[in-house]
Short mmCIF file of C-alpha atoms in Angstrom, two decimals:
data_model
loop_
_atom_site.label_atom_id
_atom_site.label_comp_id
_atom_site.label_asym_id
_atom_site.label_seq_id
_atom_site.Cartn_x
_atom_site.Cartn_y
_atom_site.Cartn_z
CA MET A 169 -30.55 -29.69 -77.87
CA ALA A 170 -28.33 -29.41 -74.47
CA ASP A 171 -27.09 -26.44 -72.38
CA ASN A 172 -23.64 -25.10 -72.73
CA LYS A 173 -21.06 -25.89 -70.28
CA LYS A 174 -19.35 -23.55 -68.20
CA ALA A 175 -15.57 -23.89 -66.63
CA VAL A 176 -14.72 -21.84 -63.82
CA VAL A 177 -10.86 -21.06 -63.64
CA HIS A 178 -8.57 -19.90 -61.17
CA VAL A 179 -5.49 -18.33 -61.08
CA ARG A 180 -2.95 -17.57 -58.39
CA LEU A 181 0.49 -16.84 -58.19
CA LYS A 182 2.46 -19.91 -56.64
CA ASP A 183 3.41 -20.51 -53.17
CA GLY A 184 6.28 -18.42 -52.12
CA VAL A 185 6.34 -15.93 -55.11
CA LEU A 186 5.66 -12.10 -53.72
CA ASP A 187 2.45 -10.98 -54.68
CA PRO A 188 3.14 -7.32 -54.05
CA GLN A 189 -0.71 -6.55 -54.46
CA GLY A 190 -1.88 -8.55 -51.74
CA VAL A 191 0.78 -6.99 -49.49
CA THR A 192 -0.55 -3.49 -49.51
CA ILE A 193 -4.00 -4.93 -50.02
CA GLN A 194 -3.34 -6.16 -46.68
CA LYS A 195 -1.75 -3.41 -45.34
CA ALA A 196 -4.38 -1.35 -46.24
CA LEU A 197 -6.72 -3.12 -44.67
CA VAL A 198 -5.01 -3.09 -41.35
CA GLN A 199 -4.94 0.71 -41.71
CA MET A 200 -8.54 0.21 -41.82
CA GLY A 201 -8.93 -1.08 -38.82
CA TYR A 202 -9.06 -4.96 -40.39
CA ASP A 203 -6.04 -6.06 -38.14
CA ASP A 204 -7.25 -10.08 -37.67
CA ILE A 205 -6.43 -10.22 -41.08
CA LEU A 206 -2.92 -11.10 -41.46
CA ALA A 207 -2.50 -11.58 -45.18
CA VAL A 208 -3.45 -11.46 -48.23
CA ARG A 209 -2.59 -13.70 -51.89
CA SER A 210 -4.75 -12.30 -54.75
CA GLY A 211 -5.38 -13.80 -58.22
CA ARG A 212 -7.64 -14.08 -61.34
CA PHE A 213 -11.16 -15.68 -62.23
CA PHE A 214 -12.05 -16.70 -65.33
CA GLU A 215 -15.46 -17.95 -66.51
CA MET A 216 -15.51 -19.69 -69.81
CA GLU A 217 -18.46 -20.95 -71.73
CA ILE A 218 -17.86 -23.88 -74.19
CA LYS A 219 -19.90 -25.79 -76.75
CA ALA A 220 -22.01 -28.41 -75.16
CA ASP A 221 -20.79 -31.36 -77.55
CA ALA A 222 -16.81 -29.80 -77.22
CA ALA A 223 -14.74 -33.77 -77.24
CA ASP A 224 -11.89 -33.88 -74.75
CA ILE A 225 -13.30 -30.49 -72.89
CA ASP A 226 -10.83 -31.42 -69.79
CA ARG A 227 -7.52 -31.72 -71.37
CA LYS A 228 -8.43 -28.47 -73.72
CA ILE A 229 -9.30 -26.63 -70.51
CA ASP A 230 -5.98 -27.54 -69.04
CA GLU A 231 -4.03 -26.79 -72.10
CA VAL A 232 -5.39 -23.21 -72.34
CA CYS A 233 -4.54 -22.76 -68.80
CA SER A 234 -1.00 -23.37 -68.64
CA ARG A 235 -0.45 -22.17 -72.30
CA LEU A 236 -2.35 -18.91 -71.81
CA LEU A 237 -4.23 -17.84 -68.78
CA ALA A 238 -1.91 -18.87 -66.18
CA ASN A 239 1.91 -18.19 -66.64
CA PRO A 240 3.10 -21.69 -65.55
CA VAL A 241 6.37 -19.90 -64.22
CA ILE A 242 5.21 -18.27 -61.69
CA GLU A 243 1.43 -19.30 -60.97
CA GLU A 244 -0.87 -22.46 -60.76
CA PHE A 245 -4.52 -22.55 -61.54
CA GLN A 246 -7.61 -24.71 -60.34
CA VAL A 247 -10.30 -25.74 -62.46
CA GLU A 248 -13.94 -26.12 -61.48
CA THR A 249 -16.77 -27.65 -64.08
CA PRO A 250 -20.27 -27.08 -62.56
CA ASN A 251 -22.04 -28.95 -64.90
CA MET B 69 23.17 -4.96 -90.95
CA LYS B 70 19.39 -4.89 -91.40
CA PHE B 71 17.52 -4.23 -87.78
CA GLY B 72 13.63 -5.53 -87.64
CA VAL B 73 11.83 -3.38 -84.87
CA VAL B 74 8.19 -5.33 -84.46
CA THR B 75 5.04 -3.22 -83.74
CA PHE B 76 2.36 -4.57 -81.79
CA PRO B 77 -0.84 -2.84 -81.11
CA GLY B 78 0.28 -0.96 -77.75
CA SER B 79 3.84 -0.82 -78.45
CA ASN B 80 5.02 2.39 -77.97
CA CYS B 81 8.86 2.65 -78.27
CA ASP B 82 8.74 1.08 -81.56
CA TYR B 83 9.81 4.76 -83.56
CA ASP B 84 12.59 5.48 -80.26
CA ALA B 85 13.74 2.03 -81.84
CA TYR B 86 13.77 2.86 -85.32
CA ALA B 87 15.28 6.14 -84.66
CA ALA B 88 17.85 5.43 -82.62
CA VAL B 89 19.02 2.27 -85.28
CA ARG B 90 18.13 4.43 -88.56
CA HIS B 91 19.14 8.19 -87.24
CA ILE B 92 22.50 7.54 -84.50
CA LEU B 93 23.61 3.95 -85.19
CA GLY B 94 23.17 4.90 -89.08
CA GLU B 95 22.00 1.22 -90.13
CA GLU B 96 19.42 0.00 -92.40
CA VAL B 97 15.79 -0.85 -90.22
CA GLU B 98 12.20 -1.79 -90.95
CA PHE B 99 9.43 -2.26 -88.97
CA LEU B 100 7.62 -5.30 -88.72
CA TRP B 101 3.78 -5.44 -87.96
CA HIS B 102 2.10 -8.04 -85.91
CA LYS B 103 0.02 -9.58 -87.75
CA SER B 104 2.85 -10.21 -90.51
CA SER B 105 4.66 -13.22 -90.70
CA ASP B 106 7.62 -11.72 -92.46
CA LEU B 107 10.62 -11.12 -91.01
CA LYS B 108 12.05 -9.02 -93.96
CA ASN B 109 15.71 -10.75 -93.81
CA CYS B 110 16.16 -8.66 -90.80
CA ASP B 111 19.83 -10.05 -89.22
CA LEU B 112 18.41 -8.65 -85.74
CA VAL B 113 14.79 -8.21 -84.25
CA ILE B 114 13.67 -5.39 -81.70
CA LEU B 115 10.70 -6.03 -79.37
CA PRO B 116 10.16 -2.56 -78.11
CA GLY B 117 8.66 -1.39 -75.27
CA GLY B 118 5.10 -0.39 -74.47
CA PHE B 119 1.98 -2.10 -73.62
CA SER B 120 0.93 -4.78 -75.96
CA TYR B 121 -2.42 -5.68 -76.46
CA GLY B 122 -3.16 -3.50 -73.62
CA ASP B 123 -1.15 -5.73 -70.99
CA TYR B 124 -3.91 -7.85 -70.77
CA LEU B 125 -3.40 -10.67 -68.65
CA ARG B 126 -0.06 -10.55 -68.26
CA ALA B 127 2.17 -8.13 -69.76
CA GLY B 128 3.34 -9.52 -72.83
CA ALA B 129 0.96 -12.68 -72.49
CA ILE B 130 -0.94 -12.08 -75.58
CA ALA B 131 1.96 -10.85 -77.76
CA ARG B 132 3.71 -14.19 -77.33
CA PHE B 133 1.00 -15.50 -80.21
CA SER B 134 0.62 -13.08 -82.53
CA PRO B 135 1.62 -14.19 -86.14
CA ILE B 136 4.89 -12.07 -86.10
CA MET B 137 6.01 -13.72 -82.72
CA GLN B 138 5.98 -17.25 -84.21
CA GLU B 139 8.63 -16.26 -86.77
CA VAL B 140 11.28 -14.28 -84.27
CA ILE B 141 10.51 -17.42 -81.71
CA ASP B 142 11.50 -19.64 -85.24
CA PHE B 143 13.77 -17.11 -85.64
CA ALA B 144 15.61 -16.87 -82.14
CA ARG B 145 15.73 -21.09 -81.80
CA SER B 146 17.85 -21.02 -85.10
CA GLY B 147 20.48 -18.38 -83.85
CA GLY B 148 18.91 -15.21 -84.81
CA LEU B 149 19.65 -12.18 -82.92
CA VAL B 150 17.02 -10.62 -80.65
CA ILE B 151 16.93 -7.71 -77.87
CA GLY B 152 13.48 -7.36 -75.57
CA ILE B 153 13.67 -3.95 -74.50
CA CYS B 154 11.16 -3.60 -72.04
CA ASN B 155 7.49 -5.10 -72.74
CA GLY B 156 9.83 -6.55 -75.36
CA PHE B 157 11.58 -8.21 -72.05
CA GLN B 158 8.21 -9.59 -70.73
CA VAL B 159 6.77 -11.26 -74.44
CA LEU B 160 10.42 -12.86 -74.69
CA THR B 161 10.03 -14.75 -71.27
CA GLU B 162 6.09 -15.50 -72.03
CA ALA B 163 7.47 -16.85 -75.24
CA GLY B 164 9.89 -19.20 -73.35
CA LEU B 165 12.73 -17.51 -75.26
CA LEU B 166 14.24 -16.42 -71.63
CA PRO B 167 13.77 -17.78 -67.96
CA GLY B 168 11.60 -16.34 -65.21
CA ALA B 169 9.03 -13.62 -65.28
CA LEU B 170 8.57 -9.82 -64.99
CA ILE B 171 6.19 -9.11 -61.97
CA ARG B 172 4.61 -5.84 -60.45
CA ASN B 173 7.09 -4.02 -59.40
CA SER B 174 7.93 -4.70 -55.41
CA HIS B 175 6.06 -0.66 -54.72
CA LEU B 176 3.01 -1.21 -56.81
CA ARG B 177 4.04 2.16 -58.80
CA PHE B 178 5.48 2.54 -62.26
CA SER B 179 8.77 3.81 -62.27
CA CYS B 180 10.20 6.37 -64.93
CA LYS B 181 13.70 7.83 -63.83
CA GLN B 182 17.06 7.46 -65.07
CA VAL B 183 19.54 4.57 -63.03
CA TYR B 184 22.60 2.55 -63.52
CA LEU B 185 23.53 -0.59 -65.09
CA ARG B 186 26.31 -2.49 -64.45
CA VAL B 187 27.46 -4.24 -67.58
CA GLU B 188 27.61 -8.19 -65.96
CA ASN B 189 29.14 -10.13 -68.93
CA THR B 190 31.01 -8.70 -71.93
CA GLU B 191 30.91 -12.15 -74.23
CA SER B 192 27.37 -11.56 -75.48
CA PRO B 193 27.24 -9.88 -78.67
CA PHE B 194 24.91 -7.43 -77.15
CA THR B 195 27.85 -6.11 -74.52
CA SER B 196 30.80 -7.07 -76.24
CA GLY B 197 31.84 -3.40 -77.08
CA CYS B 198 31.44 -2.85 -72.92
CA SER B 199 33.92 -3.26 -70.21
CA ARG B 200 32.96 -5.77 -67.37
CA GLY B 201 31.74 -3.39 -64.88
CA GLU B 202 31.70 -0.47 -66.92
CA ILE B 203 28.01 1.35 -65.90
CA LEU B 204 25.50 2.73 -67.98
CA GLN B 205 23.00 5.49 -67.18
CA ILE B 206 19.81 4.39 -69.12
CA PRO B 207 16.27 5.34 -68.20
CA ILE B 208 13.55 2.29 -66.99
CA ALA B 209 9.79 2.99 -67.27
CA HIS B 210 7.85 0.41 -66.07
CA GLY B 211 5.41 -1.34 -63.83
CA GLU B 212 5.77 -4.53 -64.08
CA GLY B 213 10.04 -4.84 -64.00
CA ASN B 214 10.70 -6.84 -60.85
CA PHE B 215 12.48 -10.24 -62.33
CA TYR B 216 11.37 -13.12 -60.42
CA HIS B 217 12.87 -17.20 -60.83
CA PHE B 218 13.16 -19.52 -57.94
CA ASP B 219 16.34 -19.61 -55.95
CA GLY B 220 18.15 -22.38 -58.08
CA ASP B 221 17.34 -20.96 -61.25
CA ILE B 222 18.57 -17.57 -60.21
CA LYS B 223 21.90 -19.22 -59.37
CA LYS B 224 22.10 -20.68 -62.30
CA LEU B 225 21.43 -18.14 -64.10
CA GLU B 226 24.46 -16.27 -62.57
CA GLU B 227 26.60 -19.13 -62.64
CA ALA B 228 26.54 -19.14 -66.20
CA GLY B 229 27.19 -15.61 -66.99
CA ARG B 230 23.62 -14.73 -68.63
CA VAL B 231 23.12 -11.85 -66.18
CA ALA B 232 23.83 -8.81 -68.67
CA PHE B 233 23.01 -6.30 -66.70
CA ARG B 234 22.24 -5.52 -62.59
CA TYR B 235 20.54 -2.21 -61.20
CA VAL B 236 23.76 -0.95 -59.34
CA ASP B 237 24.22 2.98 -57.68
CA ALA B 238 26.51 5.93 -59.26
CA SER B 239 29.63 3.74 -58.05
CA GLY B 240 28.80 0.87 -59.61
CA GLN B 241 27.33 -0.97 -56.11
CA VAL B 242 24.57 -3.39 -55.91
CA THR B 243 22.46 -2.00 -53.37
CA PRO B 244 18.74 -2.59 -52.29
CA GLU B 245 18.35 1.49 -52.77
CA ALA B 246 19.53 0.98 -56.31
CA ASN B 247 17.28 -1.43 -57.38
CA PRO B 248 13.77 0.46 -58.46
CA ASN B 249 11.42 -2.63 -58.56
CA GLY B 250 12.55 -5.24 -56.77
CA SER B 251 14.05 -7.68 -59.15
CA ARG B 252 15.53 -10.69 -57.93
CA GLU B 253 19.95 -10.05 -57.16
CA ASN B 254 18.94 -6.30 -59.04
CA ILE B 255 18.90 -8.06 -62.69
CA ALA B 256 18.37 -5.69 -64.92
CA GLY B 257 18.81 -7.61 -68.27
CA ILE B 258 19.34 -11.58 -69.22
CA ILE B 259 20.86 -13.47 -72.17
CA ASN B 260 19.58 -16.90 -73.26
CA ALA B 261 21.66 -19.93 -72.86
CA GLU B 262 23.04 -19.73 -76.72
CA GLY B 263 24.06 -16.06 -76.03
CA ASN B 264 21.67 -14.55 -79.06
CA VAL B 265 18.87 -13.63 -77.20
CA LEU B 266 18.94 -10.15 -74.89
CA GLY B 267 16.17 -9.18 -72.43
CA MET B 268 16.62 -5.88 -70.10
CA MET B 269 13.86 -3.74 -68.65
CA PRO B 270 15.65 -0.53 -69.09
CA HIS B 271 15.80 1.55 -72.37
CA PRO B 272 18.87 1.69 -74.37
CA GLU B 273 16.92 3.24 -77.73
CA ARG B 274 16.16 6.28 -74.99
CA ALA B 275 20.27 6.79 -74.35
CA VAL B 276 21.53 7.31 -77.37
CA GLU B 277 22.07 11.07 -77.23
CA GLU B 278 23.46 13.74 -75.03
CA ILE B 279 20.36 15.84 -75.36
CA LEU B 280 18.81 12.67 -74.08
CA GLY B 281 20.53 12.81 -70.77
CA SER B 282 22.81 9.97 -71.77
CA SER B 283 24.02 8.12 -74.72
CA ASP B 284 25.13 5.22 -73.21
CA GLY B 285 22.29 3.16 -74.73
CA LEU B 286 23.97 3.34 -77.95
CA ARG B 287 26.90 0.91 -76.52
CA VAL B 288 24.60 -1.76 -76.68
CA PHE B 289 23.32 -0.82 -80.49
CA GLU B 290 27.03 -0.77 -81.51
CA SER B 291 28.20 -3.66 -79.50
CA VAL B 292 25.61 -6.06 -81.81
CA ARG B 293 26.52 -4.20 -84.57
CA ASP B 294 30.17 -4.34 -84.00
CA ALA B 295 29.81 -8.42 -83.55
CA CYS B 296 27.45 -8.94 -85.86
CA VAL B 297 29.57 -7.71 -88.45
CA ALA B 298 32.72 -9.60 -87.05
CA SER B 299 31.51 -12.67 -87.11
CA ARG B 300 30.09 -12.27 -90.61
CA LEU B 301 26.58 -13.20 -89.64
CA VAL B 302 25.35 -10.39 -91.95
CA GLY B 303 26.01 -9.98 -95.91
CA ASP B 304 27.98 -7.62 -97.74
CA ASN B 305 26.72 -4.20 -95.97
#
């Protein structure tokens, strides 16, 4: 029997949307002495395990991302399917 | 008039909203459970504050798919009155019933304090009893109340008169200092294009008696009750 599939999803704020968390992390890094780091953008990361025989899975993952994992008003996502 | 207050797992202002409507406003009110699909013939639905589903993923993101929300979405789309307060506002944006998004406060801290709001629109049923420019003192309590939308969309909202409330100072001026969370253009509350859905970050249900520090929040509940009765959206009661 085939192994289950995996998908990895990265969700980040769109360019231009303020990321207060990223800004605060960057400021902390500078305070720690890492003043080479000019900007930080934060995001979220998801791993999904998917049935080996799932049909039409690319479309479903895309749907899952835009309906739930990301808020398309302010965020964008990237999907990787390693196998 | 019959109000409904939705209870999600993690709602914590549902009893405050219930008490404000029942004991102060003196209207009929029912709790609506998140797993139910029955709006119990309510004339208006309140989505209360709190941390529905633990605020997991994004505030309001999971609540938006609960069974009761499918009914609330249909109700709103057919013209039913809906008020989303704090977490309820976040749920409404996630559900696509209101535009924009509520992101992390610009200073990253949870902010719990009294603020001043200026009434920007008196056409909506939620503010019809207020006068334009009237100042209301109502508390906020949120970590993700920073109203965000793109420049063009903000402009459209403003031009269409869909900004209900802005954060102002005690004298009614829109200033950066009066903005508690970084919201664009100091926006504290908006209405949908049809005028039957209001979302606001401040908590009117926590400002309904002088003993609470202010009774200004009652203006919102009285406005919508009076507008509703006047337009005969309700039956004989």
